[in-house]
XYZ file of N, CA and C in Angstrom:
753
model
N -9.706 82.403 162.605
C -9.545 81.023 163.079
C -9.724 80.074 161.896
N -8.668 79.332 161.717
C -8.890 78.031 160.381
C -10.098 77.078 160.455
N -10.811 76.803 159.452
C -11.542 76.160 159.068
C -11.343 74.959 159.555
N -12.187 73.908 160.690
C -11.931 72.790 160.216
C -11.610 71.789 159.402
N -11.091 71.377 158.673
C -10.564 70.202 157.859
C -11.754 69.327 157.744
N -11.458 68.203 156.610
C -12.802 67.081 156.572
C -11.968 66.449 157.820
N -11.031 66.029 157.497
C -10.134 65.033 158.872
C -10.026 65.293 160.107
N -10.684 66.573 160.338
C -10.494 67.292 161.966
C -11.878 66.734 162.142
N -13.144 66.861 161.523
C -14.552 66.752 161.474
C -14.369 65.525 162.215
N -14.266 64.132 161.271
C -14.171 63.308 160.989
C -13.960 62.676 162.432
N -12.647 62.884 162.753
C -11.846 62.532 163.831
C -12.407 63.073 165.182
N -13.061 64.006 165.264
C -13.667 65.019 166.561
C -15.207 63.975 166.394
N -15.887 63.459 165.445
C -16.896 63.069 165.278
C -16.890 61.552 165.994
N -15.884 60.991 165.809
C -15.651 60.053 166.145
C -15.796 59.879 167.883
N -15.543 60.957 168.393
C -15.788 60.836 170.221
C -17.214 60.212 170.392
N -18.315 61.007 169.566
C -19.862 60.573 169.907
C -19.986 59.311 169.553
N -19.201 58.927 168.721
C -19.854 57.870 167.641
C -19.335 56.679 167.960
N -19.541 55.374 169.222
C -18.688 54.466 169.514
C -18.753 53.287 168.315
N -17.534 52.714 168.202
C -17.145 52.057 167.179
C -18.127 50.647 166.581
N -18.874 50.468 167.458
C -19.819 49.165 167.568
C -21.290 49.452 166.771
N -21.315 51.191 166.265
C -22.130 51.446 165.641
C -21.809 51.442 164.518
N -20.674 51.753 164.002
C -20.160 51.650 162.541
C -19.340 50.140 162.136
N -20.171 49.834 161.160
C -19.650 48.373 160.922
C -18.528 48.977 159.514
N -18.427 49.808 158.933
C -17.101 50.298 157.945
C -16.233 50.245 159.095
N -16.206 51.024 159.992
C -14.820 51.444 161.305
C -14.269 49.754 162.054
N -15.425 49.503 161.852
C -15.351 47.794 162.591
C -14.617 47.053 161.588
N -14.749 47.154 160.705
C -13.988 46.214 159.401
C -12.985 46.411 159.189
N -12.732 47.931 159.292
C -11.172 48.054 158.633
C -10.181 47.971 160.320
N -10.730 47.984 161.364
C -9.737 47.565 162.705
C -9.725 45.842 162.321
N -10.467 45.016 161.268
C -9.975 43.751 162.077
C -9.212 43.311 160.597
N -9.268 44.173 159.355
C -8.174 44.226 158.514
C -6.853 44.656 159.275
N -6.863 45.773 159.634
C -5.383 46.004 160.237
C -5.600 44.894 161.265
N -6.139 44.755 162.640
C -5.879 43.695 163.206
C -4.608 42.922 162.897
N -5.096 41.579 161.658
C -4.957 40.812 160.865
C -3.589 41.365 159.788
N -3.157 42.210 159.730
C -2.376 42.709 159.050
C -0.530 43.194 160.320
N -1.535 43.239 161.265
C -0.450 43.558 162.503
C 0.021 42.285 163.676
N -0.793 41.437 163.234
C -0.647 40.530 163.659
C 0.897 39.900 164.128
N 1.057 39.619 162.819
C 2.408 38.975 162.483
C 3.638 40.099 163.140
N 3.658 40.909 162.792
C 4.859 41.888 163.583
C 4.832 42.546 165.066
N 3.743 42.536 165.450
C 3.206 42.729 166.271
C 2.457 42.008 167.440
N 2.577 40.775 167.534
C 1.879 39.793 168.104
C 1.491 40.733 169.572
N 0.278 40.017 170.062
C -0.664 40.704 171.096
C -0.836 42.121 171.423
N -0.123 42.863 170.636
C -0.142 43.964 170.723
C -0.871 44.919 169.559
N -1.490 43.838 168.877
C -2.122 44.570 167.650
C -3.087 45.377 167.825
N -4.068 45.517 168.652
C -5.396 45.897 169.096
C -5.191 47.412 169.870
N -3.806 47.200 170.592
C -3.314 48.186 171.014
C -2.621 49.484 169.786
N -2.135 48.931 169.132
C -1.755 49.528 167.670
C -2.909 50.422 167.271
N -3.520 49.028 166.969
C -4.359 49.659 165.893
C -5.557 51.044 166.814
N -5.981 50.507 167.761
C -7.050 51.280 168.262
C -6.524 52.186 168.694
N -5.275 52.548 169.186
C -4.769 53.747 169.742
C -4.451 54.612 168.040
N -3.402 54.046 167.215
C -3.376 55.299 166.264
C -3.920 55.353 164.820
N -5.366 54.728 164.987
C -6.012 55.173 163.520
C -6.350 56.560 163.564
N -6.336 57.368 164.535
C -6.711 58.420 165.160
C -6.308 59.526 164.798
N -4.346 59.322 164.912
C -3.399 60.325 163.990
C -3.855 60.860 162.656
N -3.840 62.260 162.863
C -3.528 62.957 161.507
C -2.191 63.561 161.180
N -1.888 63.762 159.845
C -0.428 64.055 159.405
C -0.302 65.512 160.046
N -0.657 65.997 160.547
C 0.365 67.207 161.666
C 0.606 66.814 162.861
N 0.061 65.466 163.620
C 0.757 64.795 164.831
C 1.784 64.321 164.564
N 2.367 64.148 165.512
C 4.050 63.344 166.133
C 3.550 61.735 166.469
N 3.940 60.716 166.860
C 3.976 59.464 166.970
C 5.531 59.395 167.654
N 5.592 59.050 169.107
C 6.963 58.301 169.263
C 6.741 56.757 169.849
N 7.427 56.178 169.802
C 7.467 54.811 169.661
C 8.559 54.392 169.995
N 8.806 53.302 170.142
C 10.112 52.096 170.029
C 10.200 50.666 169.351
N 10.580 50.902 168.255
C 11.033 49.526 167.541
C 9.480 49.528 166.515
N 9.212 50.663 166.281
C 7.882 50.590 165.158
C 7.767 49.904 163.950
N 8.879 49.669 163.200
C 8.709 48.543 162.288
C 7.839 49.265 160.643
N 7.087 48.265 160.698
C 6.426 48.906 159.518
C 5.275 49.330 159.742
N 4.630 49.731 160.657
C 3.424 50.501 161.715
C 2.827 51.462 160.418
N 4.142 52.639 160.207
C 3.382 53.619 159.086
C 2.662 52.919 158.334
N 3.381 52.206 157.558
C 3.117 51.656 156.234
C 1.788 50.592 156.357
N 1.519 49.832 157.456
C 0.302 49.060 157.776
C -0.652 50.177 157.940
N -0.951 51.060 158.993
C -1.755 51.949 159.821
C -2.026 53.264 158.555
N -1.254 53.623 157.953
C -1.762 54.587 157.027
C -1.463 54.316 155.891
N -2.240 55.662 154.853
C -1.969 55.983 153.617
C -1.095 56.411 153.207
N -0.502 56.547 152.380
C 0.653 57.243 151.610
C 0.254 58.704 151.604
N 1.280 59.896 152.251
C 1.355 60.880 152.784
C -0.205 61.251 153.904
N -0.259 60.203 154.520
C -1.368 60.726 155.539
C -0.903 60.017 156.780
N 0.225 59.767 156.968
C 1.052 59.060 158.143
C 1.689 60.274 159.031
N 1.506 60.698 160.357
C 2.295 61.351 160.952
C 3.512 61.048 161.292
N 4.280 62.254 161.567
C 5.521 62.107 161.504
C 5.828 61.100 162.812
N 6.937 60.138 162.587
C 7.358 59.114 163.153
C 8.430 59.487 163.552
N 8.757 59.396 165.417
C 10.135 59.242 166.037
C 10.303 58.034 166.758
N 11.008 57.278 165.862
C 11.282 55.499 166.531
C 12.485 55.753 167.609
N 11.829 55.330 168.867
C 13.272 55.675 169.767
C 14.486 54.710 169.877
N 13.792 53.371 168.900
C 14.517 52.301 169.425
C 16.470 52.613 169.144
N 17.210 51.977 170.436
C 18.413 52.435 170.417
C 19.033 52.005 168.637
N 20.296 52.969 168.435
C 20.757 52.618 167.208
C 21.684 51.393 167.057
N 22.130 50.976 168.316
C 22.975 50.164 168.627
C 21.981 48.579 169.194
N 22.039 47.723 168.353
C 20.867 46.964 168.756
C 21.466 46.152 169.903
N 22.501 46.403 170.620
C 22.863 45.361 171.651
C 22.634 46.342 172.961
N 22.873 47.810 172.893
C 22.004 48.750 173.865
C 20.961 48.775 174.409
N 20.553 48.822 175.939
C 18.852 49.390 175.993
C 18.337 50.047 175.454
N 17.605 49.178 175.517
C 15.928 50.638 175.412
C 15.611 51.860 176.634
N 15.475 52.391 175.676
C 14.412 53.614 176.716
C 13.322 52.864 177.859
N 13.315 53.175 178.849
C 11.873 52.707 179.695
C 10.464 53.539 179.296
N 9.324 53.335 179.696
C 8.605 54.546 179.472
C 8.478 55.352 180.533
N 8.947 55.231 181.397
C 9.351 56.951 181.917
C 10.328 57.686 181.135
N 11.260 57.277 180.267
C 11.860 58.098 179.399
C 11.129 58.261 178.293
N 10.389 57.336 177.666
C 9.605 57.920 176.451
C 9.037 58.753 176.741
N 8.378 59.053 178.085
C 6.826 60.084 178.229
C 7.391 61.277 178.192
N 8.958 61.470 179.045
C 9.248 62.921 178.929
C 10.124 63.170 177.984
N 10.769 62.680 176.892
C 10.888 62.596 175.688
C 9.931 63.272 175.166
N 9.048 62.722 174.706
C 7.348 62.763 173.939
C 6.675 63.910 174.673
N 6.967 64.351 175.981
C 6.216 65.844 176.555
C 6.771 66.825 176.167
N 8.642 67.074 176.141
C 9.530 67.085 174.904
C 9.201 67.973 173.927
N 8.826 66.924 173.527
C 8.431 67.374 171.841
C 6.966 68.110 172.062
N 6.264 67.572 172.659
C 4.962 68.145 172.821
C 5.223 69.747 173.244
N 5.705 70.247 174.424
C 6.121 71.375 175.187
C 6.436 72.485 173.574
N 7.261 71.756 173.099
C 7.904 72.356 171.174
C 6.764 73.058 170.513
N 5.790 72.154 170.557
C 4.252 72.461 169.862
C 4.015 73.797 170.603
N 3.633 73.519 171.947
C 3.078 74.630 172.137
C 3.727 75.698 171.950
N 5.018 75.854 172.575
C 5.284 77.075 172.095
C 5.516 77.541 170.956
N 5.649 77.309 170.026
C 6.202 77.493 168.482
C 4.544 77.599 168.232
N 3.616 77.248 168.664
C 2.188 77.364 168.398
C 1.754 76.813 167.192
N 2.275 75.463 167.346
C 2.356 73.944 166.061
C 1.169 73.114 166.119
N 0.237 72.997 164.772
C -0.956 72.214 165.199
C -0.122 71.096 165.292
N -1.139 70.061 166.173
C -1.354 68.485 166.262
C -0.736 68.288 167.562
N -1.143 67.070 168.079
C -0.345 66.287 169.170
C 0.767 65.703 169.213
N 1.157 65.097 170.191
C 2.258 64.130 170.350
C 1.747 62.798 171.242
N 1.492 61.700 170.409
C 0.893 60.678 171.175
C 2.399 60.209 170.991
N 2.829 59.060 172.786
C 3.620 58.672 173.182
C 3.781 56.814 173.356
N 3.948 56.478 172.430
C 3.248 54.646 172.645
C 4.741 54.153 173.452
N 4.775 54.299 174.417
C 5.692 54.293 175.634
C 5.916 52.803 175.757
N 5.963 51.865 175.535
C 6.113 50.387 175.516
C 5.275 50.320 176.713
N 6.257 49.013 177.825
C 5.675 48.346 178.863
C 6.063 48.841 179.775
N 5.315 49.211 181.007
C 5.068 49.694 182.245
C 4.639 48.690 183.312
N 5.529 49.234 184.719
C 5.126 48.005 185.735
C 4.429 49.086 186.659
N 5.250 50.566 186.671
C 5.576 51.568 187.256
C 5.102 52.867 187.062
N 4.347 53.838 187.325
C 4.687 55.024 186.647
C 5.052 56.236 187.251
N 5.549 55.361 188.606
C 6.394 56.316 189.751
C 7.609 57.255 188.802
N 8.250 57.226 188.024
C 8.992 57.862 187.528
C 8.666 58.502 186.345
N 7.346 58.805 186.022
C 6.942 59.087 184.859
C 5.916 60.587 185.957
N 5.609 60.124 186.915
C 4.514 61.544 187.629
C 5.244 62.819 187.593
N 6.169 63.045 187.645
C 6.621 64.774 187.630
C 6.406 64.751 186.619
N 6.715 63.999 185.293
C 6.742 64.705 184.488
C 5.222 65.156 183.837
N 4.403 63.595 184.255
C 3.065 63.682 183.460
C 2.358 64.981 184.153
N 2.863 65.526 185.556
C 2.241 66.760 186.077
C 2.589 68.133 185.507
N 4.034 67.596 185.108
C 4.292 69.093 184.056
C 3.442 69.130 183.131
N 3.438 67.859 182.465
C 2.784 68.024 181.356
C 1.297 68.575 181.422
N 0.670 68.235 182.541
C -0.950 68.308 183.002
C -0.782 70.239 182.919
N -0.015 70.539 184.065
C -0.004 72.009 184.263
C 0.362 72.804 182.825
N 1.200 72.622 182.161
C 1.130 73.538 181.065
C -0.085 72.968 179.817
N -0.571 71.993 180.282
C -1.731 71.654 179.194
C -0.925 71.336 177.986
N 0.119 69.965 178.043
C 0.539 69.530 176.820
C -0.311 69.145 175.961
N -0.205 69.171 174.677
C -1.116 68.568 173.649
C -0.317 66.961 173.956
N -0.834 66.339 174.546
C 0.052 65.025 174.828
C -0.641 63.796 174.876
N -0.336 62.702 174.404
C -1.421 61.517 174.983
C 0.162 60.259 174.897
N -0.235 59.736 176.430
C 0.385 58.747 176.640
C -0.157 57.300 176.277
N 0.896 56.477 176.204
C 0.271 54.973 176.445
C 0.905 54.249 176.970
N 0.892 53.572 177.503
C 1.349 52.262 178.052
C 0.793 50.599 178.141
N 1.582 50.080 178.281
C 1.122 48.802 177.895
C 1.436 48.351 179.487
N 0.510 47.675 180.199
C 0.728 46.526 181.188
C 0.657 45.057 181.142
N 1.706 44.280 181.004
C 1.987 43.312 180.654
C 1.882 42.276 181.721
N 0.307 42.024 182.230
C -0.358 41.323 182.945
C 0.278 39.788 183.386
N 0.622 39.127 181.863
C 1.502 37.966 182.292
C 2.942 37.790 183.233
N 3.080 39.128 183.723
C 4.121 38.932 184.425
C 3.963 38.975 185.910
N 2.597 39.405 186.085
C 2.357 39.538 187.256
C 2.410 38.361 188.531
N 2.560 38.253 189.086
C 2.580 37.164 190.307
C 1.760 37.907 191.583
N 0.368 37.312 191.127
C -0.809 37.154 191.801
C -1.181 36.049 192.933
N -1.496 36.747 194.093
C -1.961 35.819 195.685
C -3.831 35.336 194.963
N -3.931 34.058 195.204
C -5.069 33.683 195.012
C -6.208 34.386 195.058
N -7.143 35.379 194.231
C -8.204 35.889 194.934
C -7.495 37.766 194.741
N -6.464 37.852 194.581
C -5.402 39.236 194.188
C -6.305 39.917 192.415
N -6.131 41.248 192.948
C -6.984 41.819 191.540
C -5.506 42.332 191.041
N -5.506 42.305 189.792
C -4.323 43.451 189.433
C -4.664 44.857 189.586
N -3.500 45.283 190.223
C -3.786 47.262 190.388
C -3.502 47.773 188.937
N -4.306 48.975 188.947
C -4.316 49.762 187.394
C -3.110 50.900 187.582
N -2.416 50.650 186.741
C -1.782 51.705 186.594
C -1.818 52.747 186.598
N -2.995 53.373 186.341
C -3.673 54.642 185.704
C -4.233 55.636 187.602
N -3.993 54.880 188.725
C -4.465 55.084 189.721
C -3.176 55.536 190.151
N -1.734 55.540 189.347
C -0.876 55.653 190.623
C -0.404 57.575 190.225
N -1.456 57.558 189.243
C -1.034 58.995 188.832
C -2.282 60.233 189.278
N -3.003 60.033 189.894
C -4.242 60.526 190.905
C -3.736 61.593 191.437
N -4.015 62.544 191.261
C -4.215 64.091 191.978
C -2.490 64.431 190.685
N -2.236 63.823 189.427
C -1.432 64.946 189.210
C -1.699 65.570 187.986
N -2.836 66.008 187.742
C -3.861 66.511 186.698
C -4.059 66.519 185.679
N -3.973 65.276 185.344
C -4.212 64.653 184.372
C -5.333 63.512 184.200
N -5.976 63.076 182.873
C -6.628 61.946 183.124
C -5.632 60.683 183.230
N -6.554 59.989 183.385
C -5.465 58.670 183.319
C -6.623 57.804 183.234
N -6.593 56.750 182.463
C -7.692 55.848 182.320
C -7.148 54.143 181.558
N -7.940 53.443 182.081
C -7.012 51.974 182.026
C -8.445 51.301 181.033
N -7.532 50.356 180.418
C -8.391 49.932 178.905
C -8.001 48.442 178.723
N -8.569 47.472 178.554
C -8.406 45.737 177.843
C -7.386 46.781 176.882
N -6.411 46.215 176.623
C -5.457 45.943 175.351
C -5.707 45.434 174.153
N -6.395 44.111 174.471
C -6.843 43.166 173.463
C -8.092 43.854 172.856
N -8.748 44.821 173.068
C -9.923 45.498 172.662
C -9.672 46.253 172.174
N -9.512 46.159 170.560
C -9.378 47.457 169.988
C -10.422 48.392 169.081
N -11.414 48.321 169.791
C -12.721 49.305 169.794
C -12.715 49.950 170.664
N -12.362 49.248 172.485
C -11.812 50.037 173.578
C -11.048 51.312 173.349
N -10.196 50.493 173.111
C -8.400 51.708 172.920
C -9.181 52.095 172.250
N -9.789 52.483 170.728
C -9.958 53.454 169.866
C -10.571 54.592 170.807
N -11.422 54.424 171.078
C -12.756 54.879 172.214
C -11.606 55.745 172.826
N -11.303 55.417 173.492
C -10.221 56.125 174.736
C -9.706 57.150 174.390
N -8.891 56.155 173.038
C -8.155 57.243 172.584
C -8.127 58.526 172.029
N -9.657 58.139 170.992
C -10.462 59.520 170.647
C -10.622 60.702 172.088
N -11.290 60.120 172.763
C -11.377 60.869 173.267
C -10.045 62.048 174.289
N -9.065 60.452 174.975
C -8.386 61.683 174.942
C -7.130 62.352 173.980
N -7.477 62.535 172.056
C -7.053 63.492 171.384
C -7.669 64.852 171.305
N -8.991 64.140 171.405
C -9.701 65.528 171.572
C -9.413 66.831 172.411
N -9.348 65.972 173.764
C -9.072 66.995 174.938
C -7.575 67.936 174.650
N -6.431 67.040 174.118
C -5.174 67.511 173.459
C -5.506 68.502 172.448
N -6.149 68.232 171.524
C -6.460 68.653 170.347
C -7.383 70.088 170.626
N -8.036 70.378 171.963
C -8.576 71.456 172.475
C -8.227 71.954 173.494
N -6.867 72.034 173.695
C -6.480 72.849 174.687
C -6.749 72.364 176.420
N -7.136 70.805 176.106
C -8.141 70.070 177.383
C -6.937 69.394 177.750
N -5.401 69.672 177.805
C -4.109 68.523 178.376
C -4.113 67.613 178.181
N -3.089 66.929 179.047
C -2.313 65.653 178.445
C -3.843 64.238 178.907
N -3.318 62.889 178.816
C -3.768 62.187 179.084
C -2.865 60.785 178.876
N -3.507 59.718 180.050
C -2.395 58.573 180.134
C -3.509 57.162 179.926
N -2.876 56.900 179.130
C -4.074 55.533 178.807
C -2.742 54.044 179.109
N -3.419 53.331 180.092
C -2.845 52.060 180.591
C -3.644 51.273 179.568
N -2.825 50.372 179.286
C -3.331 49.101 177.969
C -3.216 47.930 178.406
N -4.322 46.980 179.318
C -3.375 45.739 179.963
C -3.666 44.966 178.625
N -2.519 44.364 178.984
C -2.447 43.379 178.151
C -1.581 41.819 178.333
N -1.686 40.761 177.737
C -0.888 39.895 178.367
C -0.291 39.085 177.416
N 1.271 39.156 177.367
C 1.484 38.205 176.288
C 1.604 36.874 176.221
N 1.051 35.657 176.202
C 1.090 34.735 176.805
C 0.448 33.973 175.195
N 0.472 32.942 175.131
C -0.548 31.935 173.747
C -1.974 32.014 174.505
N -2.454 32.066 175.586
C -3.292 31.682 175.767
C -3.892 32.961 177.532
N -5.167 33.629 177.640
C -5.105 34.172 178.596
C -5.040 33.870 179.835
N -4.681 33.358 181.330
C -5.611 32.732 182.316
C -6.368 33.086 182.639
N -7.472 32.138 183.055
C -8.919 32.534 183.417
C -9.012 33.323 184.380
N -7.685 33.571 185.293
C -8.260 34.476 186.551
C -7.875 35.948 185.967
N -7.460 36.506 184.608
C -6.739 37.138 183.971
C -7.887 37.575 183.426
N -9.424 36.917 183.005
C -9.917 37.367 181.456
C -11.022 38.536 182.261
N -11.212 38.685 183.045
C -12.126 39.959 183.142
C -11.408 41.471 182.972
N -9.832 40.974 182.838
C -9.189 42.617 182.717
C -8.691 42.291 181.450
N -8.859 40.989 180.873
C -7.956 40.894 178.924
C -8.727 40.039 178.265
N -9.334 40.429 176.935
C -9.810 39.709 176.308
C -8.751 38.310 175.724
N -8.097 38.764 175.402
C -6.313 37.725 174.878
C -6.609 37.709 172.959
N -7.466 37.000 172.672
C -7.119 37.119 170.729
C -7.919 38.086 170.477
N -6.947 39.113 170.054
C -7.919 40.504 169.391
C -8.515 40.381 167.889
N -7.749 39.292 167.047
C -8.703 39.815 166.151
C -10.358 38.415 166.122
N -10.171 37.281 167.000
C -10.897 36.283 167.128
C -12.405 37.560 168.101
N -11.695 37.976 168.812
C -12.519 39.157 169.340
C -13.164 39.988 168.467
N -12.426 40.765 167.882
C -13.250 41.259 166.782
C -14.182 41.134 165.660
N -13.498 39.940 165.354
C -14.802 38.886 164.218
C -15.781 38.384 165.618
N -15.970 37.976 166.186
C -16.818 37.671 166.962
C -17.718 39.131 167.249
N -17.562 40.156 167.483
C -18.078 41.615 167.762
C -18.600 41.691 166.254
N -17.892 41.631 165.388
C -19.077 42.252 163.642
C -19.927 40.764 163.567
N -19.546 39.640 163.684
C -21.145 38.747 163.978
C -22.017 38.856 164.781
N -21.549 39.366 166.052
C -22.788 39.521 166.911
C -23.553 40.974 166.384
N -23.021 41.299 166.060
C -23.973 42.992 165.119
C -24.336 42.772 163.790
N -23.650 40.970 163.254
C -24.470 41.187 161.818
C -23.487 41.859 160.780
N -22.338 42.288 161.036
C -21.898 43.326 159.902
C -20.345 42.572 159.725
N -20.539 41.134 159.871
C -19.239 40.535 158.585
C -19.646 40.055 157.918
N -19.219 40.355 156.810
C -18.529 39.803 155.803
C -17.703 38.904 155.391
N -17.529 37.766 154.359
C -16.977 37.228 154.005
C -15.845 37.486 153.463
N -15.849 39.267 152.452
C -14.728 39.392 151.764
C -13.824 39.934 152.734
N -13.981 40.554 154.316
C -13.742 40.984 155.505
C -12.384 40.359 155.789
N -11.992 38.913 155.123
C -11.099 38.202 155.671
C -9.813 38.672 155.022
């Protein structure tokens, strides 16, 4: 059996270790933050906390990734990248029920060929994931090395006074998988999550579906902020002052 790696350590270590204890891990999410900003608007937190995680024998699929590698990693420590976005820019997009079984896909490949690493799936925006359950159950039953994401894009919702938003992550219940719903704008959250479910991928523990609400809007509504923080990196500098661990050169 192969030796762990420093980067397998590292990364498996990271499940115990929540991010609010390490003020290095805290610094460099609100550098990228701040760095993803601009290409990425409200969706940075989601970025960043879902794939600092990747190591170079995972897969990454995506849509319309941009310069993601090149922000998010080092030079040759970037996993391999499949941008789904169409080639024809006046074409649709994929939905993410097509990314996920795409991305299970490729995952299904791994296992049999008996290929280290995962296949995390950054599936865009989700209203739905009625068309995504057969597959996420295939994926559950053969134990894909798989991790989903999705983004719920809260500002679109049209809410009855006193109305909670439903989690996405509930409509996939009894098909054996985890599924677990996360602030977007929190990207100590997502990291959290996400560690954990690579791990389970990463050990033979199946797939997993992480809902990301999030809302794109300038500003959050108040009946909105107990499920979205809204400025991730104003969030984050606010989190290393309340622990004491910013810095000035931080900016």
């Amino acid at each position: 059996m192969p030796t762990p790696s420093s980067r397998h350590l590292k990364a498996h270590a990271a499940v115990n270790t929540p991010p609010s204890r390490n003020p290095e891990l805290m610094r460099r999410m609100y550098t990228l933050l701040t760095k993803c900003r601009a290409p990425f608007p409200t969706l940075e937190a989601a970025y960043v906390g879902a794939l600092m995680g990747l190591l170079p024998e995972d897969t990454l699929t995506l849509s319309h990734g941009g310069p993601i590698s090149e922000i998010l990693f080092e030079k040759d420590q970037a996993p391999e990248l499949l941008d789904f976005a169409p080639l024809d820019p006046k074409s649709p997009g994929l939905d993410a029920a097509a990314q996920i079984a795409i991305a299970a896909g490729y995952a299904l490949d791994r296992l049999l060929r008996h290929k280290p690493g995962l296949v995390l799936a950054f599936a865009g925006e989700a209203t739905s994931l009625a068309a995504a359950r057969e597959t996420l159950a295939f994926a559950a039953t053969h134990r894909l090395p798989l991790v989903a994401v999705v983004q719920h894009n809260m500002g679109k919702l049209k809410l009855e006074k006193g109305e909670s938003p439903q989690d996405l992550s509930h409509e996939i219940l009894g098909a054996g998988l985890a599924g677990i719903t996360v602030d977007g704008s929190d990207a100590m959250a997502v990291y959290r999550v996400i560690q954990e479910a690579m791990y389970r991928a990463r050990h033979d523990g199946g797939p997993s579906l992480i809902e990301c609400k999030t809302c794109r809007k300038t500003s959050v509504p108040k009946h909105l902020r107990p499920w979205v923080q809204g400025d991730a990196v104003a969030y984050m500098e606010q989190q290393l002052r309340a622990r004491n661990f910013w810095l000035e050169e931080t900016r």
